PDB file of C-alpha atoms in Angstrom:
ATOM      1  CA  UNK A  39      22.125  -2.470  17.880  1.00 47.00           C
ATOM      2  CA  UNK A  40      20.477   1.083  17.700  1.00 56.00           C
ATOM      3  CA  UNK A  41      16.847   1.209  16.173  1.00 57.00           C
ATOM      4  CA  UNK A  42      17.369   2.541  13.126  1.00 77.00           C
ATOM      5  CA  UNK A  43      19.710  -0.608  12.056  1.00 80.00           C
ATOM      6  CA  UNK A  44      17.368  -3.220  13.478  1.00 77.00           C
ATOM      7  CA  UNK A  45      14.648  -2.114  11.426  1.00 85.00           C
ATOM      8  CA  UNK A  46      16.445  -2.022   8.920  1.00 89.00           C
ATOM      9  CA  UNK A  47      17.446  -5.510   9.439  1.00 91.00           C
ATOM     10  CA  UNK A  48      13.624  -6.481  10.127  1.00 91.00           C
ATOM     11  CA  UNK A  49      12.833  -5.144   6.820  1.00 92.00           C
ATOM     12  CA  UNK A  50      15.388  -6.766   5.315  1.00 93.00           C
ATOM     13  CA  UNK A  51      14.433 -10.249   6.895  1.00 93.00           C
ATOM     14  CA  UNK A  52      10.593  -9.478   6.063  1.00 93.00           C
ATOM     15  CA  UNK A  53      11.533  -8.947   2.278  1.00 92.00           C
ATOM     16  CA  UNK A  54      13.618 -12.234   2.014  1.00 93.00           C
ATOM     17  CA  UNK A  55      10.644 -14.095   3.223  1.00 92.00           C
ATOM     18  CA  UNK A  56      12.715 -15.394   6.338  1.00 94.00           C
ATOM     19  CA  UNK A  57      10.125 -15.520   8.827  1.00 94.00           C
ATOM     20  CA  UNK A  58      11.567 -17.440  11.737  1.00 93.00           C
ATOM     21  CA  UNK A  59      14.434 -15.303  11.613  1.00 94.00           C
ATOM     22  CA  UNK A  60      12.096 -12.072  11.960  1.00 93.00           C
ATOM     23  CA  UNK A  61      10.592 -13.787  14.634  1.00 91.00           C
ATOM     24  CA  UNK A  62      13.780 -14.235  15.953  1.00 90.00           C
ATOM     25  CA  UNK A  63      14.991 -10.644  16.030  1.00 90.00           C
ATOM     26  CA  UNK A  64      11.701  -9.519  17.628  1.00 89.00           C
ATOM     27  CA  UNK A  65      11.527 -11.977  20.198  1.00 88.00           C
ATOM     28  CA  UNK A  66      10.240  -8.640  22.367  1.00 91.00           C
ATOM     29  CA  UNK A  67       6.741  -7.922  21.305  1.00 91.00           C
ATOM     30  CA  UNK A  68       7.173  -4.105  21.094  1.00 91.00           C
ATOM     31  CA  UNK A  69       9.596  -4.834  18.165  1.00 91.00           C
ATOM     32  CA  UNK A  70       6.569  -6.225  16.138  1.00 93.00           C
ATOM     33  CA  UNK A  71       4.697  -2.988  16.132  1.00 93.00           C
ATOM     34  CA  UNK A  72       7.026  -0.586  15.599  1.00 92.00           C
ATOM     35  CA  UNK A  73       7.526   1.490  11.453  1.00 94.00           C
ATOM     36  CA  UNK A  74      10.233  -0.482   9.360  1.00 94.00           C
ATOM     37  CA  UNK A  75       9.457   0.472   6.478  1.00 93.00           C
ATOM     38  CA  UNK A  76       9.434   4.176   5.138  1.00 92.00           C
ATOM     39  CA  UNK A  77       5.640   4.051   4.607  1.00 95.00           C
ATOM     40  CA  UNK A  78       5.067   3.014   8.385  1.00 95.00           C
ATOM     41  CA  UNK A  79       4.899  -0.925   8.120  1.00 96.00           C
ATOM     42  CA  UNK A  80       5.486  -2.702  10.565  1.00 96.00           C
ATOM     43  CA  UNK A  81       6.554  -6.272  10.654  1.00 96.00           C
ATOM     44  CA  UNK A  82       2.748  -7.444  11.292  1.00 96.00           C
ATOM     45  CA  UNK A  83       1.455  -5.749   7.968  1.00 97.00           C
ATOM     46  CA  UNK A  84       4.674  -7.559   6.321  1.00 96.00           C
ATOM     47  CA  UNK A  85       3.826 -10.416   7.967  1.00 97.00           C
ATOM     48  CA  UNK A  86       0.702 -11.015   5.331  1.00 97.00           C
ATOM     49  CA  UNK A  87       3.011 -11.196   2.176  1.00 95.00           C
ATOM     50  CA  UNK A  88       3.866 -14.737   2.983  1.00 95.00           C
ATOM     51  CA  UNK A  89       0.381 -15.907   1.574  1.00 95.00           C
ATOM     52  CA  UNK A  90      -0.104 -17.905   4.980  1.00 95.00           C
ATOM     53  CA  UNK A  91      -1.456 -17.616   8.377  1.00 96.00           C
ATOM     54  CA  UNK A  92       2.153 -17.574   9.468  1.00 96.00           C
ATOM     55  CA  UNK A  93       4.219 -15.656  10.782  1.00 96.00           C
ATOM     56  CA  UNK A  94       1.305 -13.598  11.412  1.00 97.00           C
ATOM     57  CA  UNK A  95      -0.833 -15.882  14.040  1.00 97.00           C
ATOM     58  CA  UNK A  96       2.734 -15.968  15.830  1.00 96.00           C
ATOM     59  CA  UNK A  97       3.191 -12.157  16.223  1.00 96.00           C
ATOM     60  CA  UNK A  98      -0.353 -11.234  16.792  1.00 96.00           C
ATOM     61  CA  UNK A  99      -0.256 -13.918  20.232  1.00 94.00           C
ATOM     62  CA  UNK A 100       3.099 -11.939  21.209  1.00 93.00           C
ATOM     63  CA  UNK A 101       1.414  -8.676  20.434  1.00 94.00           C
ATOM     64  CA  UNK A 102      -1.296  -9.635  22.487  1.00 91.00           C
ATOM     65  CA  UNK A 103       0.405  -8.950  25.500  1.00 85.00           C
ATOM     66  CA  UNK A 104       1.176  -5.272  24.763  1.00 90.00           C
ATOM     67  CA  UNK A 105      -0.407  -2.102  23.770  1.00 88.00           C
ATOM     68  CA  UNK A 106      -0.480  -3.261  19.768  1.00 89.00           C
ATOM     69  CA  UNK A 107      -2.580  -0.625  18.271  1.00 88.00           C
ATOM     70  CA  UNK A 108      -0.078   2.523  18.174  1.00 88.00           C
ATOM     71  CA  UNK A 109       1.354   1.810  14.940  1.00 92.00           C
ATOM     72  CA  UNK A 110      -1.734  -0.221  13.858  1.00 96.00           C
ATOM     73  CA  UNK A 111      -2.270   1.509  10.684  1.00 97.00           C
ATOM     74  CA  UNK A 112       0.725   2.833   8.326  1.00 96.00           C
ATOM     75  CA  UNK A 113       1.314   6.241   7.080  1.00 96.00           C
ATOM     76  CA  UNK A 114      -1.738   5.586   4.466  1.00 97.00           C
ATOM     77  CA  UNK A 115      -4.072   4.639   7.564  1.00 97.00           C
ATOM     78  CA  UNK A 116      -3.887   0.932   5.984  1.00 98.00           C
ATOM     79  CA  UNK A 117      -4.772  -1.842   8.926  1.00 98.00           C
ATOM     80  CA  UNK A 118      -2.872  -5.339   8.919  1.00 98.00           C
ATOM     81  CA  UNK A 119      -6.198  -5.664   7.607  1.00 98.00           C
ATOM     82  CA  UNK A 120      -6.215  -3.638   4.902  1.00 98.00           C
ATOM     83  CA  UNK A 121      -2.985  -4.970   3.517  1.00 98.00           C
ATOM     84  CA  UNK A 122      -3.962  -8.430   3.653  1.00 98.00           C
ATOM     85  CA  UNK A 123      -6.534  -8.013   1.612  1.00 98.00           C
ATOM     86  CA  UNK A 124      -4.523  -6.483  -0.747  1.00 98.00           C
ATOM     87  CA  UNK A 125      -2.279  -9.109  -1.251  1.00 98.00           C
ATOM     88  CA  UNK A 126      -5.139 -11.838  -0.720  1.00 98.00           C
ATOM     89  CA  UNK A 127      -3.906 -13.203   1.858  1.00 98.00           C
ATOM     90  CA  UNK A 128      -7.114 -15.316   3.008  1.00 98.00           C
ATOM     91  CA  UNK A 129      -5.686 -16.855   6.138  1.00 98.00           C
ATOM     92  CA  UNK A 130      -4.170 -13.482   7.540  1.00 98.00           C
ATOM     93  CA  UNK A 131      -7.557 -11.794   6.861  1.00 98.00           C
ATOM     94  CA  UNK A 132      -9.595 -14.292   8.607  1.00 98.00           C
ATOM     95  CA  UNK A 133      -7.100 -13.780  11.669  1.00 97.00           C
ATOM     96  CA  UNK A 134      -7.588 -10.387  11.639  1.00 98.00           C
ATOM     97  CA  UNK A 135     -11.083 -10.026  11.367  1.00 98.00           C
ATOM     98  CA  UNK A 136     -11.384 -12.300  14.420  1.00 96.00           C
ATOM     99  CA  UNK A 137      -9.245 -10.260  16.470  1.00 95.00           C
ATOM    100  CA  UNK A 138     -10.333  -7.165  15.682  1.00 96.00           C
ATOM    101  CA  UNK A 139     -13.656  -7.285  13.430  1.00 97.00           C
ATOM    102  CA  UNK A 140     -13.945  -3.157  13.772  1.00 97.00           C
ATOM    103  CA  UNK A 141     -11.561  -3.120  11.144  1.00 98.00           C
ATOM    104  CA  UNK A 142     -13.476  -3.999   8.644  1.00 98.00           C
ATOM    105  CA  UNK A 143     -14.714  -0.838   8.522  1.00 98.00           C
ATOM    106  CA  UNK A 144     -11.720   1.408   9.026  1.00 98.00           C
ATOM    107  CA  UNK A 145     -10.476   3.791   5.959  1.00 98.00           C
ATOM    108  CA  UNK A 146      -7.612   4.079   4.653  1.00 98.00           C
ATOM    109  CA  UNK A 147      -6.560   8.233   2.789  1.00 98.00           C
ATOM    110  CA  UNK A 148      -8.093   6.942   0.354  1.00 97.00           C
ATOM    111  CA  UNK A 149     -11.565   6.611   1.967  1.00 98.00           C
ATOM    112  CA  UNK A 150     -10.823   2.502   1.220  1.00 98.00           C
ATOM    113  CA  UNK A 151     -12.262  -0.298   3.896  1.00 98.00           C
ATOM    114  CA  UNK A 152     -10.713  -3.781   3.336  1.00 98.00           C
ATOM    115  CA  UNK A 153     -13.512  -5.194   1.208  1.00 98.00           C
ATOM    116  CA  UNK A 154     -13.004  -2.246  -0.998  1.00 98.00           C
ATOM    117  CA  UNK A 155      -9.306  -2.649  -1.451  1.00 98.00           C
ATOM    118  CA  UNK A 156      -9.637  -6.089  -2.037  1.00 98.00           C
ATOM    119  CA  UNK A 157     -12.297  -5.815  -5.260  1.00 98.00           C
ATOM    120  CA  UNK A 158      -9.942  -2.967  -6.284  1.00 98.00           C
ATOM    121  CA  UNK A 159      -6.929  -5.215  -6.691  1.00 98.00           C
ATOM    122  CA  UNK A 160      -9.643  -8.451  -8.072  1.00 97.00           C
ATOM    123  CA  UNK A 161      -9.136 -10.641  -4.740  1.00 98.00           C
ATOM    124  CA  UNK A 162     -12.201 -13.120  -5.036  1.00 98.00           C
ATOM    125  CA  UNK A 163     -11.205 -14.738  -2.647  1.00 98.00           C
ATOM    126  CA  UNK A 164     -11.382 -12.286   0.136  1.00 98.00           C
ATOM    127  CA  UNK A 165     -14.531 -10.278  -1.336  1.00 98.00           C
ATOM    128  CA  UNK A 166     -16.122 -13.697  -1.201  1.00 98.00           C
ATOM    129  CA  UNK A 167     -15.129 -14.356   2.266  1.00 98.00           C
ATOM    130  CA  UNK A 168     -16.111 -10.985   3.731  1.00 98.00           C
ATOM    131  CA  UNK A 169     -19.692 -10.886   1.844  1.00 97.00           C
ATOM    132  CA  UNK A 170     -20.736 -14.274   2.711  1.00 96.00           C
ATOM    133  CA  UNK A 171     -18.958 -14.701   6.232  1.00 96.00           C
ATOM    134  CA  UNK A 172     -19.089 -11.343   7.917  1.00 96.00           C
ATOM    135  CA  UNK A 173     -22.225 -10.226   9.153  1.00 95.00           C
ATOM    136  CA  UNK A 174     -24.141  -7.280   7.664  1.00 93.00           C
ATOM    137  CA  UNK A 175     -23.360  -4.624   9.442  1.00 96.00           C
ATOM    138  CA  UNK A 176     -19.792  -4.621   8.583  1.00 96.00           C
ATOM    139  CA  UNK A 177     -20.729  -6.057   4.856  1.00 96.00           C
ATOM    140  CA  UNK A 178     -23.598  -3.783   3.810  1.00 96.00           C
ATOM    141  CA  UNK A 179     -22.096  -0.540   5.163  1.00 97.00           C
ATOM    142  CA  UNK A 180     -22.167   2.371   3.016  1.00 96.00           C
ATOM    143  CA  UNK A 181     -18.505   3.011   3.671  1.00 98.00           C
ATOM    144  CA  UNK A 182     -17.644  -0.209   1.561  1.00 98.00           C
ATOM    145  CA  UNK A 183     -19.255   1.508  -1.377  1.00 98.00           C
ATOM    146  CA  UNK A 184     -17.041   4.334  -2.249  1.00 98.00           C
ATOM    147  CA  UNK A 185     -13.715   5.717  -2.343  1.00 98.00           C
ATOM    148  CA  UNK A 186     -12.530   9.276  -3.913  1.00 95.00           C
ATOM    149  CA  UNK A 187     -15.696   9.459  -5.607  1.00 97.00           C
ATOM    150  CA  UNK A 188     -15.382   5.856  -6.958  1.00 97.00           C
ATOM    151  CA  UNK A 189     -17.715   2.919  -6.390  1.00 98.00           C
ATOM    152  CA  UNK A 190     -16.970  -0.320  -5.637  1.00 98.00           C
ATOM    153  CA  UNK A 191     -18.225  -1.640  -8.530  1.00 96.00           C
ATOM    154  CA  UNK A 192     -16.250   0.667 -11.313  1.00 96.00           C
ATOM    155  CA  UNK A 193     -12.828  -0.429  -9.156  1.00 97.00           C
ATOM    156  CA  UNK A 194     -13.629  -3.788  -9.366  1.00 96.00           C
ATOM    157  CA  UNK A 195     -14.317  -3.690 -12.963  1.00 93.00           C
ATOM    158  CA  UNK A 196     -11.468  -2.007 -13.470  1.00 94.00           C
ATOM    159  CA  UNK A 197      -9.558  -5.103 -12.032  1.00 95.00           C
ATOM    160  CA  UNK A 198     -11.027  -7.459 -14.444  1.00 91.00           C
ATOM    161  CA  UNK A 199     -11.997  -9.959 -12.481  1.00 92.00           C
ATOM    162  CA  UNK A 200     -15.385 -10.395 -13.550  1.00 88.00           C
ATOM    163  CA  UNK A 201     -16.650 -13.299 -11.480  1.00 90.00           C
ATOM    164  CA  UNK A 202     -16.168 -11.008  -8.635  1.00 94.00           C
ATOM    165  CA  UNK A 203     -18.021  -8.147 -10.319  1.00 92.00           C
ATOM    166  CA  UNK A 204     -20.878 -10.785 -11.018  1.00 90.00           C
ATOM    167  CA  UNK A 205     -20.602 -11.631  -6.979  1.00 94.00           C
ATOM    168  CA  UNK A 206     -21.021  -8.245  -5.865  1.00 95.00           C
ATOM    169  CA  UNK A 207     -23.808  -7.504  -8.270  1.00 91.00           C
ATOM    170  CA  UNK A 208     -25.689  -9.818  -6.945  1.00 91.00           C
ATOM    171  CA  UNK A 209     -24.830  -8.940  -3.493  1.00 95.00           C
ATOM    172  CA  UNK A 210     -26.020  -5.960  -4.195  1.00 94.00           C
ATOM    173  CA  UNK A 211     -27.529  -4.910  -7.238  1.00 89.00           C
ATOM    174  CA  UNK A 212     -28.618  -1.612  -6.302  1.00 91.00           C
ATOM    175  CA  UNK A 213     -24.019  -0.865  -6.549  1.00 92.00           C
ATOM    176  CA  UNK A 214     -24.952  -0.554 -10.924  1.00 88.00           C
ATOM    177  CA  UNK A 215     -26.776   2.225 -10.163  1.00 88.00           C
ATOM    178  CA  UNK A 216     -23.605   4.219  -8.707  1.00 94.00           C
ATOM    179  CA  UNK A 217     -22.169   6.669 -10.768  1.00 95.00           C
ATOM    180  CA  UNK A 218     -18.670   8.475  -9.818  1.00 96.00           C
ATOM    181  CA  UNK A 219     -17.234  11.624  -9.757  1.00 95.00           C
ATOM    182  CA  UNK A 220     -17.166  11.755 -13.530  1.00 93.00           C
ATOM    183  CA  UNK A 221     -21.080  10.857 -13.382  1.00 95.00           C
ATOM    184  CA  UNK A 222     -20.139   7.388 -15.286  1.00 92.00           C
ATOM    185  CA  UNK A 223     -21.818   4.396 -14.451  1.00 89.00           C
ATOM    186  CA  UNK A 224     -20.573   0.635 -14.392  1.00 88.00           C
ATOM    187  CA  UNK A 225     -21.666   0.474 -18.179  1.00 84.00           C
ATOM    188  CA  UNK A 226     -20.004   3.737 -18.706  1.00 86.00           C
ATOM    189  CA  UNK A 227     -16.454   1.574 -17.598  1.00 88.00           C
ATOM    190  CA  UNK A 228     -16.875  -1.190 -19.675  1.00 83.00           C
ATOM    191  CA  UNK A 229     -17.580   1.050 -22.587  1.00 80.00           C
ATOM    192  CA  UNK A 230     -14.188   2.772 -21.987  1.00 83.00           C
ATOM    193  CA  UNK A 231     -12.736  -0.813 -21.990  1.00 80.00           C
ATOM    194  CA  UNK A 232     -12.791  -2.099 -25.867  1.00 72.00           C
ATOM    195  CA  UNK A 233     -10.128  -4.813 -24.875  1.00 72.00           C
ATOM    196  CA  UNK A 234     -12.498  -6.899 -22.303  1.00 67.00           C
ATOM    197  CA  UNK A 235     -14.741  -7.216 -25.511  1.00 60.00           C
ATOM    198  CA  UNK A 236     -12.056  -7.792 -28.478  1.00 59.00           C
ATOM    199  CA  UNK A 237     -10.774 -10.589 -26.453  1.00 51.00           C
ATOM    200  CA  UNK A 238     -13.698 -12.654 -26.370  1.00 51.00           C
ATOM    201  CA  UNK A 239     -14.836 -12.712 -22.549  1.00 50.00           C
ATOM    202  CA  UNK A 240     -17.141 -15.341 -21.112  1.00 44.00           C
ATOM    203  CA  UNK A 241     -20.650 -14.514 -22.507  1.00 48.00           C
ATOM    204  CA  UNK A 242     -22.746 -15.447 -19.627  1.00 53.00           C
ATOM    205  CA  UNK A 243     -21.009 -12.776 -17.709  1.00 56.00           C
ATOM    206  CA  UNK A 244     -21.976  -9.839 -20.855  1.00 54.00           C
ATOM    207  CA  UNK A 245     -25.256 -11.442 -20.504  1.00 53.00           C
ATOM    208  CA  UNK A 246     -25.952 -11.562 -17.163  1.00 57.00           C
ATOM    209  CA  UNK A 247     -24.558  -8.177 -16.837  1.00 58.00           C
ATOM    210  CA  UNK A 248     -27.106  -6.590 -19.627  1.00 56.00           C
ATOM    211  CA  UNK A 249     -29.964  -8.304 -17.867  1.00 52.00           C
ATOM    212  CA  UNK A 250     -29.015  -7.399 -14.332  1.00 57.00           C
ATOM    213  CA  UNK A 251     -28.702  -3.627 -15.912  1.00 56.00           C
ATOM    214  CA  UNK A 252     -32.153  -4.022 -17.808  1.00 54.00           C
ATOM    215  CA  UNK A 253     -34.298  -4.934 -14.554  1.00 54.00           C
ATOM    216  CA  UNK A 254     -32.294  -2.475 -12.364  1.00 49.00           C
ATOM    217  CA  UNK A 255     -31.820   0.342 -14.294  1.00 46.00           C
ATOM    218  CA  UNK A 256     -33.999   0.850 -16.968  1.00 44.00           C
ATOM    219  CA  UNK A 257     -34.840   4.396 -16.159  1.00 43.00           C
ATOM    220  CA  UNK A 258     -31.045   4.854 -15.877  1.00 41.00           C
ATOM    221  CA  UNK A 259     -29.963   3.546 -18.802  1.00 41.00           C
ATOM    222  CA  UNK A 260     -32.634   4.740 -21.113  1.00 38.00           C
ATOM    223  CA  UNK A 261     -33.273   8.719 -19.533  1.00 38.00           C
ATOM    224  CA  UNK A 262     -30.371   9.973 -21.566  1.00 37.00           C
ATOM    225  CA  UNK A 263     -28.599  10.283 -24.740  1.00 37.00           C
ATOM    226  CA  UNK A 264     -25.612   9.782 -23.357  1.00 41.00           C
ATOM    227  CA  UNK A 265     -26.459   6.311 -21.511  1.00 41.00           C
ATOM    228  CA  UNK A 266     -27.733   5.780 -24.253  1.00 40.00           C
ATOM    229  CA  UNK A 267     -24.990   5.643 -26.717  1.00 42.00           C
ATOM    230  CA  UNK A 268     -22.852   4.066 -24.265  1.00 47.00           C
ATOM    231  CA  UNK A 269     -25.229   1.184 -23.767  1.00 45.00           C
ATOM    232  CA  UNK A 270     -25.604   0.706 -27.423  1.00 43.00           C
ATOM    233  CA  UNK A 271     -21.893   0.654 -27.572  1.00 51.00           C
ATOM    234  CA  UNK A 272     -21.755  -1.896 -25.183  1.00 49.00           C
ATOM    235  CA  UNK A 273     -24.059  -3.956 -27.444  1.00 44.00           C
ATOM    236  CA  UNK A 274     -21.711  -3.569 -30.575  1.00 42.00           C
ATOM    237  CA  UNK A 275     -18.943  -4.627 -28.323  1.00 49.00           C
ATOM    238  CA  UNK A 276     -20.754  -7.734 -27.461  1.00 44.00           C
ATOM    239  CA  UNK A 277     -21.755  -8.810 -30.500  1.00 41.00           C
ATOM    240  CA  UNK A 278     -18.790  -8.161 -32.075  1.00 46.00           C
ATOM    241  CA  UNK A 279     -17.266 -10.417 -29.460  1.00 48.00           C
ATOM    242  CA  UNK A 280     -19.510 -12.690 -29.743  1.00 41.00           C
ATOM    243  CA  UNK A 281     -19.165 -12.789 -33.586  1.00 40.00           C
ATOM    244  CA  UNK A 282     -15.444 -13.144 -33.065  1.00 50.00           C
ATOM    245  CA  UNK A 283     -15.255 -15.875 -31.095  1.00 48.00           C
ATOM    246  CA  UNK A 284     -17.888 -17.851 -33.104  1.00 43.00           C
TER     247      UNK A 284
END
């Protein structure tokens, strides 16, 4: 079989979910690590779809015994890594940060570590994990903070996860502070995002949020009339939330 038709088969196999018969068909390790897809996966950052530590403890041991880190990243520069936090893959990311704990801080084209891509797509899970389990230096980097010219904090509003914007906050609270390319900050988001408010949202998080904002950035929030009027906006929203739901 020529190598264009067994990827395509290992792709094939890797979408189906048939694991032991993608093991199967790379039995040699250098099959693992090689592009199947058209954005450079390879079978190991497939391997993390199956919401498991399997297949992917199985191929990195085989891997282990080759040069593995050729094709490490995809055409996007995204780690196993990377993509496992994506798909929040908890098992798979605690595999790979024990073999190869530089890669918490590796980049994407987008400028996106793994803890960023993970509060972009609202994995608690995995932000959790990496905060509270990985040591500083790979946690408090600045290279977690910002990607494009947006912080951490607007993407993982932007998610809507909000128990994970509440963990990172108080990570960190110094993130509110961040303002973007647009020179918006995190209030600035949730102002352009009526529907978080209409719908009723747990108060302690609109409460915790204003307060958090109030002790960190009073100078921030109050120095212009354009803060200003979006944090009064907030406000309305709140209230008018609030109102609704009582």
């Amino acid at each position: 079989m020529d190598l264009s038709k067994q990827n395509k088969e290992c792709y094939i196999l890797a979408m189906r979910g048939e694991w032991d018969n993608l093991g199967k068909v790379c039995k040699e390790a250098w099959k693992l690590v090689l592009p199947i897809t058209g954005s450079g996966d390879t079978s190991l950052h497939l391997a993390v779809h199956s919401g498991k530590e399997e297949p992917l403890k199985t191929f990195l041991a085989q891997v282990m015994e080759i040069e593995y880190t050729l094709y490490w990243k995809s055409f996007a520069e995204n780690t196993p890594l990377h993509e496992a936090a994506t798909v929040g893959n908890l098992g798979a990311v605690k595999l790979l940060v024990e073999l190869r704990k530089e890669d918490l801080l590796e980049m994407n084209i987008r400028g996106e570590t793994p803890l960023y891509r993970a509060a972009r797509y609202g994995k608690l899970e995995i932000v959790e994990y990496i905060l509270n389990e990985c040591e500083d230096y790979y946690t408090r980097s600045p290279l977690n903070w910002m990607a494009k010219g947006t912080p951490i904090i607007h993407a993982a509003i932007q998610s809507e996860n909000f128990e994970m914007v509440m963990m990172l906050v108080d990570f960190d609270k110094s993130l509110l502070e961040m303002k973007d390319s647009k020179n918006q900050t995190a209030l600035h988001v949730l102002a352009n995002m009526p529907h978080i408010f209409e719908s009723g949202y747990l108060k302690g998080f609109w409460a915790k949020l204003i307060y958090d904002c109030n002790n960190v950035l009073p100078s921030l929030l109050f120095s212009t009339m354009i803060v200003r009027i979006s944090f009064f906006n907030f406000l309305i929203f709140f209230l008018l939330s609030h109102h609704r739901a009582a």
